[in-house]
Short mmCIF file of C-alpha atoms and ligand atoms in Angstrom, two decimals:
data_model
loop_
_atom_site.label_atom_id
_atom_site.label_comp_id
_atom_site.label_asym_id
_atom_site.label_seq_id
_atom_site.Cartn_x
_atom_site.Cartn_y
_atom_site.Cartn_z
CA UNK A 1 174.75 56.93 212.38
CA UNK A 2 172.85 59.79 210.85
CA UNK A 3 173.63 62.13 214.13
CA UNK A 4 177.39 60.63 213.59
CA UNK A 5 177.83 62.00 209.95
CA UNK A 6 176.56 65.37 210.54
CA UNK A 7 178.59 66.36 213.61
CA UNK A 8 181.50 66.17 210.95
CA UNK A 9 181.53 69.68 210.28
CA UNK A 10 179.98 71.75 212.87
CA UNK A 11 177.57 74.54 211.32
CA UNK A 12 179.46 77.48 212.26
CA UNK A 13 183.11 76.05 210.52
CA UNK A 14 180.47 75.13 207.35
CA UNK A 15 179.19 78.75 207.37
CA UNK A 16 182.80 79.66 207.22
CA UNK A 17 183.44 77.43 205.10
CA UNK A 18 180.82 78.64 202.42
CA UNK A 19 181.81 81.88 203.13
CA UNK A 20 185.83 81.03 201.84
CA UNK A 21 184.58 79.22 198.88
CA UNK A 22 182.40 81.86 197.70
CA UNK A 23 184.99 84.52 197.49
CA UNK A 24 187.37 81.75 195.91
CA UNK A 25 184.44 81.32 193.42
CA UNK A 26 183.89 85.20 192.74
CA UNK A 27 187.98 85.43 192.03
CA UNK A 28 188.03 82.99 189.97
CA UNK A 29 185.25 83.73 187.55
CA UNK A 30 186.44 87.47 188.01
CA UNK A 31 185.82 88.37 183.96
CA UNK A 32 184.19 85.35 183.17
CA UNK A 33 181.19 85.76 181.44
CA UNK A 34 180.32 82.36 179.44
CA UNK A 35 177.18 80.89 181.66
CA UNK A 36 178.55 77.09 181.30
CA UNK A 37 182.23 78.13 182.35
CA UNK A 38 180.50 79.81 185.66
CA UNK A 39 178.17 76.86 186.29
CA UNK A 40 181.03 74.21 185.94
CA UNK A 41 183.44 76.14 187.86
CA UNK A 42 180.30 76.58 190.84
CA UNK A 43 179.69 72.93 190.56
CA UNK A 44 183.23 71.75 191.13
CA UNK A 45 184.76 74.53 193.74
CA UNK A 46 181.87 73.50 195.87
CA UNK A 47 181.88 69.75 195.23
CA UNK A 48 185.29 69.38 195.94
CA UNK A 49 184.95 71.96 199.30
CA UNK A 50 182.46 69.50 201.53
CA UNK A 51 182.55 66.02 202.40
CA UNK A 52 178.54 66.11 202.13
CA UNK A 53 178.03 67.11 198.59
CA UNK A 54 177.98 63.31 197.01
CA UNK A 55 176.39 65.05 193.30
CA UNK A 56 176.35 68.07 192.22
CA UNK A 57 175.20 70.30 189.65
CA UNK A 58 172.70 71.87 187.62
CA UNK A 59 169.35 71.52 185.69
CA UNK A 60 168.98 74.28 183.43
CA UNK A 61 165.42 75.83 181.61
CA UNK A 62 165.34 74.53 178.30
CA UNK A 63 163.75 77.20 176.02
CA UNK A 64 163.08 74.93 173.31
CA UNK A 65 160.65 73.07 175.65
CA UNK A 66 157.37 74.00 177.45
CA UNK A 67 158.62 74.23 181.13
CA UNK A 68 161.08 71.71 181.06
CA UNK A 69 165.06 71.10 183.10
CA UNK A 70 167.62 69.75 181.00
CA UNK A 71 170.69 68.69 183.12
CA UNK A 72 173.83 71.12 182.88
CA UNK A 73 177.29 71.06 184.35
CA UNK A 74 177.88 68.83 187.21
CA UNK A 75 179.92 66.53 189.11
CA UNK A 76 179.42 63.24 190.25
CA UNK A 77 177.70 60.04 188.60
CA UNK A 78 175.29 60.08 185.90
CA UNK A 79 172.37 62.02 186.14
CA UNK A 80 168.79 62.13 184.92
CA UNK A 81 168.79 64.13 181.80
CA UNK A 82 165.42 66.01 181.66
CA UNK A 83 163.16 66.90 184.34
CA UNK A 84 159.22 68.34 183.94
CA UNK A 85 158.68 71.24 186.32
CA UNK A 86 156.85 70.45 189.04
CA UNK A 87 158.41 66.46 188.80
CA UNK A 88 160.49 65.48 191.69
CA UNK A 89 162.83 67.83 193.66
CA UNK A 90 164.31 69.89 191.18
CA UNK A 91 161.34 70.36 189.60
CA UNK A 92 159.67 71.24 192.21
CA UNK A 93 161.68 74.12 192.84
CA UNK A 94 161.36 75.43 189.17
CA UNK A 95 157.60 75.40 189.88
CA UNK A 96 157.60 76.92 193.05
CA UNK A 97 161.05 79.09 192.79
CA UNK A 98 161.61 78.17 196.62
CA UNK A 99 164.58 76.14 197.40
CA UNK A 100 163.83 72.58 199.09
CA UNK A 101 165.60 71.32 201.33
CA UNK A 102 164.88 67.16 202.06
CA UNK A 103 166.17 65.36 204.78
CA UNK A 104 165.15 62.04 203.30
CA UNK A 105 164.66 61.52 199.62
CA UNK A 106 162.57 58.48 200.19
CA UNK A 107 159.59 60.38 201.78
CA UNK A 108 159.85 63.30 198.63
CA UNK A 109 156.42 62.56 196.91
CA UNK A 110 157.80 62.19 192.92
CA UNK A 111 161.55 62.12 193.95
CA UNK A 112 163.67 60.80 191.05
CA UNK A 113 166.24 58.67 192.17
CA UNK A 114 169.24 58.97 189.75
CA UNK A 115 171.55 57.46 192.02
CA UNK A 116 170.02 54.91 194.56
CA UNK A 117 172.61 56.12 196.91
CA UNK A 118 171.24 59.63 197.37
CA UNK A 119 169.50 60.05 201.08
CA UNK A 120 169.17 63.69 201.48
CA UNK A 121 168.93 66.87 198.99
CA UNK A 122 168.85 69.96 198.42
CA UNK A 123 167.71 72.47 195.54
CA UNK A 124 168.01 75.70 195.11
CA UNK A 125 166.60 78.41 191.86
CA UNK A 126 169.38 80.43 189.96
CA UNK A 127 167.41 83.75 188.35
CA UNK A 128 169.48 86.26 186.37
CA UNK A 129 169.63 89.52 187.01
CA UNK A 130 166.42 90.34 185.51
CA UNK A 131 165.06 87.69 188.51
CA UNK A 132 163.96 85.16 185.59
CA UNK A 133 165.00 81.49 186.09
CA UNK A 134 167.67 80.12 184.37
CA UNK A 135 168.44 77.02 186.14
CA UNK A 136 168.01 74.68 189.59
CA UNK A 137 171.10 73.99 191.52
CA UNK A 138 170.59 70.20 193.00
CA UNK A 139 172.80 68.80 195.73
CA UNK A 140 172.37 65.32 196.59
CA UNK A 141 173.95 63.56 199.71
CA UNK A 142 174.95 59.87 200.22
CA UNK A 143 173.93 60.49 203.83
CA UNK A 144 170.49 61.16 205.68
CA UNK A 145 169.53 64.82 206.66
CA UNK A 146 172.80 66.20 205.33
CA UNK A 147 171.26 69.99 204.57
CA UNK A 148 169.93 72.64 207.06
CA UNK A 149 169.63 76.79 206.79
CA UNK A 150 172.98 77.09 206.73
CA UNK A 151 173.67 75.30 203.14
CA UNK A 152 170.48 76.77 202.31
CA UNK A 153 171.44 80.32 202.89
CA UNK A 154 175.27 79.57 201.99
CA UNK A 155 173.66 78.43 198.60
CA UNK A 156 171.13 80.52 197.94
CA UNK A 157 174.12 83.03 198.70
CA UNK A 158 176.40 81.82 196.34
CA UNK A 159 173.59 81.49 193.40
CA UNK A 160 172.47 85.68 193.84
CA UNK A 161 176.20 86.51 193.50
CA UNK A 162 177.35 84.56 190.78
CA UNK A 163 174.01 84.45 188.42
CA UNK A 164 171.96 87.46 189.58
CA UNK A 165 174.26 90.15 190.62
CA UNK A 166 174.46 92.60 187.62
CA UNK A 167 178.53 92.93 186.71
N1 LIG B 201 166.71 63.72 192.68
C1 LIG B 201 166.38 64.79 191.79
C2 LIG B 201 166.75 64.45 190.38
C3 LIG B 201 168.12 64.85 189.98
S1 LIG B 201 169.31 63.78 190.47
O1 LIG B 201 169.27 63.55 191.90
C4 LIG B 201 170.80 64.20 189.99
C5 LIG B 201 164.92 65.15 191.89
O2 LIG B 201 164.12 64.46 192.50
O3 LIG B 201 164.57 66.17 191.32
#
């Protein structure tokens, strides 16, 4: 069933397919500068581009707290609101500034289920332009081993030019 779901979109026409949404993305926050109007519009160009993406969105630093997510703009049902760095996926990418990809969330030691439907993940830093971290960007899919390299480096992709490019 797994195999069956994944052979949806073949990884080449999602490369392509990350590669369209990415200059859609860069047009249309062409100007933009607010940091919640370019996470929002992130979160929903790419949620509503895959079949795969089942939530979507981000956890942003809290500066008023001692190394601590807060959840930002996303899409999809209601998520945690705070997560300690170093806690479950998301944090665990804040800690280690590495993106994580997790074919099943079940076997994640720490994973927070917000959702009971979420099988796979994936989560990816945003740094600014100075390289500090601002955020996590957290994918979650309703279906087993959903991620690989390619939404990794599609992601990661997307992140560097809309967050740590210097405009
Ligand atoms: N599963 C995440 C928490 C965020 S929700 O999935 C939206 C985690 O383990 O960090």
């Amino acid at each position: 069933m797994a195999e069956a779901f994944n052979d949806l979109i073949l990884p080449a026409e999602k490369a392509q397919r990350y590669a369209a949404v990415a200059e859609e993305i860069a047009a249309v926050l062409d100007g933009e500068p607010n940091l919640t109007a370019r996470m929002a519009t992130v979160a929903s160009m790419l949620a509503s581009t895959f079949d795969h993406y089942f939530w979507t969105g981000f956890y942003v630093v809290d500066e008023t707290r001692e190394a601590e997510l807060v959840v930002g703009p996303y899409q999809g049902t209601l998520g945690c609101m705070r997560i300690a760095f170093g806690r479950g996926v998301c944090g665990t990418a804040a800690a280690t500034g590495q993106t994580q990809v997790v074919e099943d969330v079940h076997a994640f030691p720490g994973h927070i289920a917000c959702d009971g439907r979420s099988a796979s993940e994936i989560v990816a830093p945003v740094f600014d332009p100075d390289g500090k971290l601002i955020a996590v960007f957290d994918v979650d899919s309703d279906r087993p081993a959903a991620f690989d390299g390619v939404d990794k480096d599609g992601l990661e992709g997307i992140l560097k030019q809309v967050f740590a490019a210097r405009r």
